[in-house]
Coordinates of C-alpha atoms in Angstrom, one line a residue:
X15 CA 5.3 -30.1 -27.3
X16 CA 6.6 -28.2 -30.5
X17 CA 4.6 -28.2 -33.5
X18 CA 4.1 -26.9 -36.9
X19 CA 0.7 -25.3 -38.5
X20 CA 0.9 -22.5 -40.6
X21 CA -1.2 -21.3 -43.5
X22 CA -0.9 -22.6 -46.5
X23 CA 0.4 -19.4 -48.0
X24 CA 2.8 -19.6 -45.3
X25 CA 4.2 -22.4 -45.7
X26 CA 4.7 -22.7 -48.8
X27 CA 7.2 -20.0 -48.0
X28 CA 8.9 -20.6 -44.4
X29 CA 7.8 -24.7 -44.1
X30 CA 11.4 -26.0 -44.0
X31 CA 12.9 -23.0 -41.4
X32 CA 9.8 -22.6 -39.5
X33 CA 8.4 -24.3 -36.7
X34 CA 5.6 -22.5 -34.3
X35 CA 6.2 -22.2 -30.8
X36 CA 5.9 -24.8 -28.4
X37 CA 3.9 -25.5 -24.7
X38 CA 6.1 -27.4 -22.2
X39 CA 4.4 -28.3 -18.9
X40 CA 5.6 -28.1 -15.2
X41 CA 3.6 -29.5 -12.3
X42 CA 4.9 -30.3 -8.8
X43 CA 2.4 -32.3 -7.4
X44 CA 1.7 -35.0 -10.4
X45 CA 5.1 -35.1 -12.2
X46 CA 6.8 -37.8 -13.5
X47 CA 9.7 -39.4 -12.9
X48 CA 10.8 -39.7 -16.9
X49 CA 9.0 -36.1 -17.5
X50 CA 9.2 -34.8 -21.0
X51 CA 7.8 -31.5 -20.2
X52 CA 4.4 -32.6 -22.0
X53 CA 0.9 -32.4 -20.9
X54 CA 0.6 -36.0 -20.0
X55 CA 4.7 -36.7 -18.3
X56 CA 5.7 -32.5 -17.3
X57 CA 8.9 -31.7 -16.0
X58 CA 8.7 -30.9 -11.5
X59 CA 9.7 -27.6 -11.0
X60 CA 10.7 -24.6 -13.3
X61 CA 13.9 -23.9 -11.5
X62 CA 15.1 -27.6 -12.5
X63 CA 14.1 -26.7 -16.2
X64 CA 16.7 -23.8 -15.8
X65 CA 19.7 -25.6 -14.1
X66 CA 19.6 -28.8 -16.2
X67 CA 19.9 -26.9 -19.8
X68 CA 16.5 -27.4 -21.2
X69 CA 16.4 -23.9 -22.3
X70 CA 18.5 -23.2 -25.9
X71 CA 19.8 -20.0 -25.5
X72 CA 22.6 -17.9 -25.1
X73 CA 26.0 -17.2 -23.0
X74 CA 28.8 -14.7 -22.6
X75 CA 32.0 -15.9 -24.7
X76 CA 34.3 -14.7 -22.2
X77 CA 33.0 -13.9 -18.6
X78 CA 34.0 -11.7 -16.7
X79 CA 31.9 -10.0 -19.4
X80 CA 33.3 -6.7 -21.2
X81 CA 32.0 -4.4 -24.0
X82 CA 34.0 -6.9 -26.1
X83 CA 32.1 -9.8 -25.0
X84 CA 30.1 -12.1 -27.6
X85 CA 27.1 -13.8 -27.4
X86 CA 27.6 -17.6 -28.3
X87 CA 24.9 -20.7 -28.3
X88 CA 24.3 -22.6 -25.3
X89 CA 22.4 -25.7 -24.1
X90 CA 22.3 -26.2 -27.6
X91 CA 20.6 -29.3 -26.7
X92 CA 17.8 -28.2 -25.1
X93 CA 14.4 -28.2 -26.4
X94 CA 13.2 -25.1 -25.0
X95 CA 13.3 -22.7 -27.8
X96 CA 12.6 -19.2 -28.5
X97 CA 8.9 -18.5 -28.0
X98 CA 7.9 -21.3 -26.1
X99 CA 5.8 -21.3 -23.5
X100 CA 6.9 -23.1 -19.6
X101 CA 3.1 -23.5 -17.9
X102 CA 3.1 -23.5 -14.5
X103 CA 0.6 -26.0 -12.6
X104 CA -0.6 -25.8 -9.1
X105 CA 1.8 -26.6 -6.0
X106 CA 5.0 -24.9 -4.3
X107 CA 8.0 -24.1 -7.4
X108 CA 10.7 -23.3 -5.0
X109 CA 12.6 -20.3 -6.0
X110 CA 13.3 -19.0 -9.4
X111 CA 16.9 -18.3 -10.7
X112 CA 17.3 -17.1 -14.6
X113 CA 21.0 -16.3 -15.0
X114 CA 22.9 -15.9 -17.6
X115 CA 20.4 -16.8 -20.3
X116 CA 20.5 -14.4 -23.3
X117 CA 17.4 -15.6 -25.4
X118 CA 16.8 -15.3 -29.1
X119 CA 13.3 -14.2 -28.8
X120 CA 11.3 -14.2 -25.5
X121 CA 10.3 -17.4 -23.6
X122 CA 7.0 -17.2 -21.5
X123 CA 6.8 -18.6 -17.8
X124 CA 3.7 -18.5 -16.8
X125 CA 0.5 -19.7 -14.7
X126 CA -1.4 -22.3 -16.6
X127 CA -5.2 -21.5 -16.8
X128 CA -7.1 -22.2 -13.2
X129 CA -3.6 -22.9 -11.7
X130 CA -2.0 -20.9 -9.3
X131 CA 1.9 -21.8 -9.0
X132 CA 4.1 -20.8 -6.2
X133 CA 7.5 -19.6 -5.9
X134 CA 9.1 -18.1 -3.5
X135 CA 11.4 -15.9 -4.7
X136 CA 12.2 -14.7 -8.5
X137 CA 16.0 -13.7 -9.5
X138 CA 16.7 -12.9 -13.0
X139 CA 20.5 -11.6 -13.4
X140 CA 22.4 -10.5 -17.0
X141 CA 19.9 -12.3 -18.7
X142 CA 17.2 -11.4 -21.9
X143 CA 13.9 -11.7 -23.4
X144 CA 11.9 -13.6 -20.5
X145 CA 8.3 -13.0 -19.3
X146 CA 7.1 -14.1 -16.0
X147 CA 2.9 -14.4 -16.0
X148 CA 0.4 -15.1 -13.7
X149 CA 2.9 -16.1 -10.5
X150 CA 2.0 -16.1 -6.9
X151 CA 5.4 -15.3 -5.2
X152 CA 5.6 -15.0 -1.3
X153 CA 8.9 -16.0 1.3
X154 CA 6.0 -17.3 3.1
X155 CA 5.5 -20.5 0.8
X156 CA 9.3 -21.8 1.4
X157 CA 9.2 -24.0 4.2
X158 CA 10.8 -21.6 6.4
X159 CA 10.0 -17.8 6.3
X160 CA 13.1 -16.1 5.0
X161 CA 12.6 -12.1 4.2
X162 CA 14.1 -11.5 0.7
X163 CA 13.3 -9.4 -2.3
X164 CA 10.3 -11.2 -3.9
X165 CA 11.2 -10.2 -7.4
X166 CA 14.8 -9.3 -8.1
X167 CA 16.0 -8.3 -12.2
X168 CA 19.7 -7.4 -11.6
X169 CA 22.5 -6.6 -13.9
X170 CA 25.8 -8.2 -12.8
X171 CA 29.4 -7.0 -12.9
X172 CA 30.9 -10.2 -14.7
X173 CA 27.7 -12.0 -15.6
X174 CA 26.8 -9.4 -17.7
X175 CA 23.7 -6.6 -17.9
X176 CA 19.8 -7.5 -17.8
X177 CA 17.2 -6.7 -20.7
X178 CA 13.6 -6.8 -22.0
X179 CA 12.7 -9.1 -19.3
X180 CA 8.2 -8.4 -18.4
X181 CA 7.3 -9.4 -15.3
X182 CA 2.9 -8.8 -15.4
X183 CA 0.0 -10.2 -13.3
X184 CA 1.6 -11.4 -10.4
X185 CA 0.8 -11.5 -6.9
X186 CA 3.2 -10.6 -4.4
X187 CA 3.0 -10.8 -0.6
X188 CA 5.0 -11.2 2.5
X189 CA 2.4 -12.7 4.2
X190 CA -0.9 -13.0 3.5
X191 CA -2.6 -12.1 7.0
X192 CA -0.5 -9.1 8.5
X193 CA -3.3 -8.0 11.0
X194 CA -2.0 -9.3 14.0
X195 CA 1.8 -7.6 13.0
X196 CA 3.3 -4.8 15.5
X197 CA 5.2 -2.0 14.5
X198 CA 8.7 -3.9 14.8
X199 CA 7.3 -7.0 12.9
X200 CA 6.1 -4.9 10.0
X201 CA 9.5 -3.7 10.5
X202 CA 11.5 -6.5 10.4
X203 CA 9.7 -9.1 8.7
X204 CA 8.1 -7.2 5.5
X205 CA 10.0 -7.9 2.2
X206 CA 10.7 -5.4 -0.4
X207 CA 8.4 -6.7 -4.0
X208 CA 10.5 -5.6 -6.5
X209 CA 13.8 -4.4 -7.3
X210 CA 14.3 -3.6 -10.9
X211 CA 17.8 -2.5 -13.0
X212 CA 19.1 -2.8 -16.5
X213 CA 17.1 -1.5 -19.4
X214 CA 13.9 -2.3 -21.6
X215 CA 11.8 -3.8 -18.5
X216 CA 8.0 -4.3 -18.0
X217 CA 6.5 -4.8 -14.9
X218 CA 2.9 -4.6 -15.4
X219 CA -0.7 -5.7 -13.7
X220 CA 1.1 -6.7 -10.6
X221 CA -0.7 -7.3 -6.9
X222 CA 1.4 -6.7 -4.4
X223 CA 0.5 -6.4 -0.8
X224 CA 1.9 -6.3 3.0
X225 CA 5.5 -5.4 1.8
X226 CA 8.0 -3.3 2.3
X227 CA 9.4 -1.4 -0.6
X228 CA 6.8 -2.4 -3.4
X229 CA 8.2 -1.1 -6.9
X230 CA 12.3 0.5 -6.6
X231 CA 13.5 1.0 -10.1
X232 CA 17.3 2.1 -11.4
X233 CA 16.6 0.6 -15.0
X234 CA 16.3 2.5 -17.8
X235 CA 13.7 3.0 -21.0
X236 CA 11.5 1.1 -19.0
X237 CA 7.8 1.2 -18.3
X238 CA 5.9 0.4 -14.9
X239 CA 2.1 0.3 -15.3
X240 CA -0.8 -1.0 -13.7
X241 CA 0.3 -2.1 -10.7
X242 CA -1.1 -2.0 -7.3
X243 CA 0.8 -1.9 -4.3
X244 CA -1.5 -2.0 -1.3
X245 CA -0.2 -1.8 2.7
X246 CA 4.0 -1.4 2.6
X247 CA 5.8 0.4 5.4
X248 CA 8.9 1.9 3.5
X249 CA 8.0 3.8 -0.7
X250 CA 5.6 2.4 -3.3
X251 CA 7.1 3.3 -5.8
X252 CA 11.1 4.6 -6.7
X253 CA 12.3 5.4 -9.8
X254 CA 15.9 6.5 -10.3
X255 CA 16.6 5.3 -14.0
X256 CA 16.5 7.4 -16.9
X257 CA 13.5 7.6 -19.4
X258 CA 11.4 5.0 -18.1
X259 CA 7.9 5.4 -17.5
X260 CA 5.2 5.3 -14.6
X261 CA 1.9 5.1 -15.1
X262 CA -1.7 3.8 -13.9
X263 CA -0.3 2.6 -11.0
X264 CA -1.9 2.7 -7.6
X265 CA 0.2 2.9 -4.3
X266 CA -2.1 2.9 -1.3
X267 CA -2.5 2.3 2.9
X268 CA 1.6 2.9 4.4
X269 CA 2.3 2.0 7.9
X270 CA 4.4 3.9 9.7
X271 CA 7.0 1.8 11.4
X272 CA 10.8 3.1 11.3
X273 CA 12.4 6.2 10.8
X274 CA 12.4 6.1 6.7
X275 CA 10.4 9.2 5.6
X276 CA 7.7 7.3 3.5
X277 CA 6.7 8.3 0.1
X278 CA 4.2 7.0 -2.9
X279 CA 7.0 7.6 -5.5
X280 CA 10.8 8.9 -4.5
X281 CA 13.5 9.7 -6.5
X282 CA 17.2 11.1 -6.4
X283 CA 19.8 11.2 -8.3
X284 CA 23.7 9.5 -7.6
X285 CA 26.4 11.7 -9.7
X286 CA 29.3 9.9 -11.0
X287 CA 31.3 10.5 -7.5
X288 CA 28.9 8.1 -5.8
X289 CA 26.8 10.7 -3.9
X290 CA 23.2 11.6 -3.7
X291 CA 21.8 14.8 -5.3
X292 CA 25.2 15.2 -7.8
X293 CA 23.7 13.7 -10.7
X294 CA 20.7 13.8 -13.0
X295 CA 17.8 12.1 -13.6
X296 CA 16.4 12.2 -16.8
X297 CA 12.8 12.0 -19.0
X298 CA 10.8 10.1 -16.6
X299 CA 7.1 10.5 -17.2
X300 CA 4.8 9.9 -14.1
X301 CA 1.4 9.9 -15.5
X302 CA -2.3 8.8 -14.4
X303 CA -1.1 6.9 -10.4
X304 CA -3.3 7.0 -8.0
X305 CA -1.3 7.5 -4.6
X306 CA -3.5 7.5 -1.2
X307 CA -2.1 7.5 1.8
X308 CA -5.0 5.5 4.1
X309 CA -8.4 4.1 3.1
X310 CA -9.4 3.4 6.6
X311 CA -8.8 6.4 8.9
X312 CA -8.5 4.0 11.8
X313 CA -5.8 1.9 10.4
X314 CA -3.5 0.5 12.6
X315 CA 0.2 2.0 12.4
X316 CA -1.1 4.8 9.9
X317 CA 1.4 7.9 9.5
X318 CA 2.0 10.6 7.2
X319 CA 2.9 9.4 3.5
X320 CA 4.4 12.1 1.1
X321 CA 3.0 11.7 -2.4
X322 CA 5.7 12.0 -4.9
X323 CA 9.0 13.6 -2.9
X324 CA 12.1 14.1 -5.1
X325 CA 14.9 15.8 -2.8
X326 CA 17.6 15.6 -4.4
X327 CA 18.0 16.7 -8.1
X328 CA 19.0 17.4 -10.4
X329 CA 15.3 16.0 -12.5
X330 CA 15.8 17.2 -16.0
X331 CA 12.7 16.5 -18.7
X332 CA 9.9 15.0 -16.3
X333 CA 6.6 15.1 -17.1
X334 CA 4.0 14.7 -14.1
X335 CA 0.1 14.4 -15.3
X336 CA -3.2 13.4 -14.3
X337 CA -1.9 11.9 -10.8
X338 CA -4.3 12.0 -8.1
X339 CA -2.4 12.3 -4.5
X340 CA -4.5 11.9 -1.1
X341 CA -2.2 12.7 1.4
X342 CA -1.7 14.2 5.1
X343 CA 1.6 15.6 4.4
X344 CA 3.1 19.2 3.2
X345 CA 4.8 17.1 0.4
X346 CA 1.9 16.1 -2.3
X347 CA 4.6 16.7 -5.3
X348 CA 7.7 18.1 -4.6
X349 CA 11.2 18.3 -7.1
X350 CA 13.7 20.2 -5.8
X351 CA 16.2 20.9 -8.5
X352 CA 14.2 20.6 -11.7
X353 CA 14.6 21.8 -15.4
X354 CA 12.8 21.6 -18.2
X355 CA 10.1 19.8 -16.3
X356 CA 6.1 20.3 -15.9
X357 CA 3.5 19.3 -13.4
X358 CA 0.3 19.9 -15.3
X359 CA -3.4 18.6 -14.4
X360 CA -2.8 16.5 -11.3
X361 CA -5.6 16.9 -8.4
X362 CA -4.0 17.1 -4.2
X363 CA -5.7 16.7 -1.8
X364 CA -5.9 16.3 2.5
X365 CA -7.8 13.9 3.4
X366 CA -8.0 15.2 6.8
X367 CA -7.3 18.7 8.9
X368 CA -4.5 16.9 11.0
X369 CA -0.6 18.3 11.0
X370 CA 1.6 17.7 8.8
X371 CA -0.5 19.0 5.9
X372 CA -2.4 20.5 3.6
X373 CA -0.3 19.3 1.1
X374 CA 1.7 21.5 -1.6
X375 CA 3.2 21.3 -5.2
X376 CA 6.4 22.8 -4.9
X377 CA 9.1 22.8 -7.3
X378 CA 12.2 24.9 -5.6
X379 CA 15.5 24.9 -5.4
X380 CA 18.4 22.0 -5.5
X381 CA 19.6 21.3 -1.8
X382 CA 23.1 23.2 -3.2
X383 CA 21.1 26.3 -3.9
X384 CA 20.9 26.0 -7.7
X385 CA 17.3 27.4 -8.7
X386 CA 14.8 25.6 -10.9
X387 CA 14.7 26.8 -15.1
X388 CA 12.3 26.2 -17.7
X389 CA 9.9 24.2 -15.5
X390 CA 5.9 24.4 -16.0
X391 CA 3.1 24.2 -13.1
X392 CA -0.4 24.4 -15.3
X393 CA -4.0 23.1 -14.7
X394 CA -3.8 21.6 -11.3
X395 CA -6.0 21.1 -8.4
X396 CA -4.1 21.5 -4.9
X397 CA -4.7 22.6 -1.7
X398 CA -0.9 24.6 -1.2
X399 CA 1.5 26.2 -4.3
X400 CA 4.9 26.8 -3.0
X401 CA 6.9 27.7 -6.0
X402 CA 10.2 29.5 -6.2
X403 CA 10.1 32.8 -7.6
X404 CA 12.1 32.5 -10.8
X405 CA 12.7 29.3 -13.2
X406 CA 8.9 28.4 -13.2
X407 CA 6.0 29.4 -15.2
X408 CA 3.0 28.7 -13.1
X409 CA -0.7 29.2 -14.4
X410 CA -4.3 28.3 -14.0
X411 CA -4.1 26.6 -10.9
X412 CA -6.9 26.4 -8.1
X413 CA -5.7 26.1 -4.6
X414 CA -8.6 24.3 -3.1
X415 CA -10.9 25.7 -0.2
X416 CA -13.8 23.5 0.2
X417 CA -14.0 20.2 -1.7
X418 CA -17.5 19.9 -1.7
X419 CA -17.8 22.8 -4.5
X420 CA -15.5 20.2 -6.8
X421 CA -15.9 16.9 -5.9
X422 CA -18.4 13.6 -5.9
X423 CA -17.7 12.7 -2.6
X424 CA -13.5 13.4 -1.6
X425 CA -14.5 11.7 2.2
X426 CA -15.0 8.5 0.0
X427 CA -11.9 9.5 -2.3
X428 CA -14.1 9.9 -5.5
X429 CA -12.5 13.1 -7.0
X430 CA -14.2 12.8 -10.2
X431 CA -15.5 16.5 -10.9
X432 CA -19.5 18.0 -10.2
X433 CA -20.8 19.5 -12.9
X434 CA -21.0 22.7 -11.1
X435 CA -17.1 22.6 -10.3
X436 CA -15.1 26.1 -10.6
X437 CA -12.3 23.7 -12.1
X438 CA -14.5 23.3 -15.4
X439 CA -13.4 24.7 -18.7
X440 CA -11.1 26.9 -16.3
X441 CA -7.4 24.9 -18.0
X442 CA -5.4 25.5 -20.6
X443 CA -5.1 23.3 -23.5
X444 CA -1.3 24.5 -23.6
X445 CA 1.0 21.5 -22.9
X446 CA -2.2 19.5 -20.9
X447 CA -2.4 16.1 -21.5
X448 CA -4.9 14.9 -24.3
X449 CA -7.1 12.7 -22.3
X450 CA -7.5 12.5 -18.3
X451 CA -6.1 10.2 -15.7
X452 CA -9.5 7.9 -17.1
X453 CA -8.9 8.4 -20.9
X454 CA -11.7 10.7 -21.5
X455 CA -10.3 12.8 -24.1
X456 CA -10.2 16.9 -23.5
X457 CA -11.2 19.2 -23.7
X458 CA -15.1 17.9 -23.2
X459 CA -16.5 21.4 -22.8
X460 CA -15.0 24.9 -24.3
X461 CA -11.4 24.1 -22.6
X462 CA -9.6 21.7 -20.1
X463 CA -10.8 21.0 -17.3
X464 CA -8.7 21.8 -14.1
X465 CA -7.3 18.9 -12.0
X466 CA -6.5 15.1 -12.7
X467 CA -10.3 14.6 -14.0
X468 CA -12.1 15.9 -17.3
X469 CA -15.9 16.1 -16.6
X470 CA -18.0 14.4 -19.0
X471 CA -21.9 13.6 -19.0
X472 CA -22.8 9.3 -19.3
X473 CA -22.5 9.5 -22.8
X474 CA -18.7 9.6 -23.0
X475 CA -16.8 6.8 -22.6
X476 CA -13.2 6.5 -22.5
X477 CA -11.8 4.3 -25.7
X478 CA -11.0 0.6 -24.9
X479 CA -11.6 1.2 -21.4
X480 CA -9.4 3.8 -20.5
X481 CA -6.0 3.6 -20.0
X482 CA -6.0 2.7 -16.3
X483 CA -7.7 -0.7 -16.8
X484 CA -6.3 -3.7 -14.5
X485 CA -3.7 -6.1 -15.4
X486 CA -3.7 -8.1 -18.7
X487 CA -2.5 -11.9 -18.9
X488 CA -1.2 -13.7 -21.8
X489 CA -3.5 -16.1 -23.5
X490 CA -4.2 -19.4 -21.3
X491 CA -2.7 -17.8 -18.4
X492 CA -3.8 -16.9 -14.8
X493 CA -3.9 -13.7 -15.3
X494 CA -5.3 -11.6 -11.2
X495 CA -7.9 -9.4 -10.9
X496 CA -6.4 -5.8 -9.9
X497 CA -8.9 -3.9 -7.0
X498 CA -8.7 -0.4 -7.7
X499 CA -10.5 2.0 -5.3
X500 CA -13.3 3.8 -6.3
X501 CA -11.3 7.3 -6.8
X502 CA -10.4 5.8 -10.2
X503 CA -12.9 4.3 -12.2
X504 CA -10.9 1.5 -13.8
X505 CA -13.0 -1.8 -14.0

């Protein structure tokens, strides 16, 4: 419950305005009757805290909302304030609806420490300044399995837009146990994990498994990162809103189990007439993922997967670096209608000798036939170039022959670099990133290494673990564990 401690320099200033932020309890299972959201009596699920006006915050003066709209107080009663804290106990939540709840600073829902709380379904529409921790969300906890969108953050028409809403160390699944699914199950029954719109999000440290769409973004000055998305049947990853951010993520294992033409990350753009490729997408930076398109060559329903396919321009002001893409498809990183964009120090590769394939980078022209300008291809590693013949600069590249002159072991998906590799000191320090998809800094020898990977001897170390580190969890949270494969060392 809400208390106050502060300094004694403090409060001798802010002791009559200031109170700290407060813990408020929710448990299922052992609730009370008369809860008062305490330790001892907590409140019984969080989506009764919501509807009953518990939570002080804010509301549209008139709705349906307009650019004149106001924010005005509401539930002015409640006692859940601006940075409080909702902990989450063990047992089944129901489903999760934030709506209209515009909040003066953020509120934190989240896992309780050694608790894992279960919802099954998240919705957070024309709402702000909410952060979801530590949550195990599935359709397959409700008592009857109902495909939906796991995790849905939606701006609404008359509700009113979404904003600086974090969703981070969740674990997301349609099911647990897939293994026994056929083609048309996977088909029908997989839910999509996230779909993200409006502007300022997070989604960060997330597990997510046996889905179909794992990450589709439209928001805007956003930032995904961290997140694995392991065994989905339609993209990992989308990203369609301007200046927002992908990075550290890992998208691995599709099946192959409709006619969508499956991709680790897809974009396009919509133009103000509604249709695809009329548009622009712009100053999205896709940096350090780790997209792999099978880890078991034997899996069941495997088919090709194209790394990171963008068909439909126009892409203005992307930066692609330090991704690693395994794929058996011609499609490793491909914009078509591009300007002003660069794809510099990223390592392709085939994992096997099978059709479609060996993968390319190719930036080329927009489907309407406008070419590429100012675009960069610089320092990569990739087994095909395809490049149009004006509008981009392309230089030290190696188009990969045999992998066992560059890499550890690429059967087992470990890229890192030998210290024989031709790729060594063989980059250009020009526009390269300053430290590689592990956070060693380059160059580590007399230039940049080529390819997604700066070789290093044992001595270096990448600062505070490197970039690509797992998930983080707010304090007293139940925070997951993130499995990265070994291609990435990221523990």
């Amino acid at each position: 419950m809400r208390s106050v401690a502060l300094g004694i320099s403090a409060a001798i200033v802010c002791f009559s305005t200031t109170s700290l932020a407060a813990d408020f309890y929710v448990d299922p299972v052992n609730c009370r009757a008369a809860g008062d959201g305490s330790s001892a009596k907590p409140w019984t699920r969080i989506n009764e805290v919501i509807s009953t006006g518990k939570v002080q915050t804010q509301g549209w003066d008139v709705v349906p909302h307009t650019s004149a709209s106001k924010l005005v107080a509401k539930n002015a009663s409640g006692v859940v304030k601006a940075g409080d804290t909702l902990w989450l106990r063990d047992g089944y939540h129901g489903s999760l609806d934030i709506t209209s709840h515009y909040n003066t600073g953020l509120i934190t829902v989240a896992a309780q420490a050694g608790h894992t709380p279960k919802l099954s379904k998240v919705l957070v529409r024309s709402s702000s300044n909410w952060k979801l921790v530590g949550l195990a969300i599935s359709p397959d906890f409700a008592p009857t399995y109902a495909k939906a969108t796991m995790v849905a953050i939606e701006n609404h028409a008359s509700q009113g837009p979404v904003s600086e809403i974090t969703v981070e160390s969740c674990v997301l699944r349609s099911k647990a146990d897939v293994s026994a699914w056929t083609a048309s199950e996977w088909d029908t029954l997989s839910a999509n994990a996230f779909q993200v719109a409006g502007d300022k999000i997070t989604i960060r440290g997330n597990d997510i498994k046996n889905v179909n769409f794992g990450i589709s973004v439209t928001a805007k000055n956003s930032l995904i990162e961290k997140n694995v998305v392991d065994s989905f049947a339609g993209d990992g990853l989308r990203g369609l809103g301007d200046y927002t951010t992908f990075q550290y993520n890992t998208v691995k294992n599709c099946y192959d189990v409709n006619d969508n033409h499956d991709d680790g990350f897809q974009s396009w753009s919509v133009g103000s007439d509604g249709k695809v490729g009329t548009g622009q997408v712009v100053g999205v930076t896709l940096r350090g993922n780790v997209i792999i398109n099978y880890e078991d060559p034997n899996q069941k329903l495997r088919g090709p997967l194209q790394g990171i396919g963008m068909f439909d321009g126009t892409f203005v002001d992307w930066v692609i670096e330090n991704n690693v893409i395994i794929t058996d498809h011609w499609h490793g990183i491909t914009l078509l209608g591009a300007k002003n964009s660069r794809v510099v120090n990223n390592t392709v590769i085939d994992p096997n000798t099978e059709k479609p394939g060996p993968p390319w980078i190719q930036i080329g022209a927009h489907k309407n036939g406008t070419a590429p300008t100012g675009c960069l291809v610089r320092n990569n590693l990739t087994t095909d170039l395809n490049l149009a013949a004006a509008g981009v600069t392309e230089d030290h590249n190696i188009e990969l022959k045999d992998y066992a002159q560059f890499f550890v072991s690429a059967a087992k998906n470990d890229l890192h670099l030998i210290p024989t590799a031709p790729a060594i000191n063989q980059g250009s320090s020009d526009q390269a990133p300053k430290i590689d998809i592990e956070g060693i800094p380059r160059p580590q020898g007399s230039a940049v290494d080529v390819g997604a990977f700066e070789w290093h001897d044992g001595s270096v170390v990448p600062p505070d673990g490197g970039p690509g580190v797992g998930g983080s969890s707010s304090g007293g949270g139940g925070g997951v564990s993130i499995p990265v494969g070994v291609y990435v060392r990221r523990e």
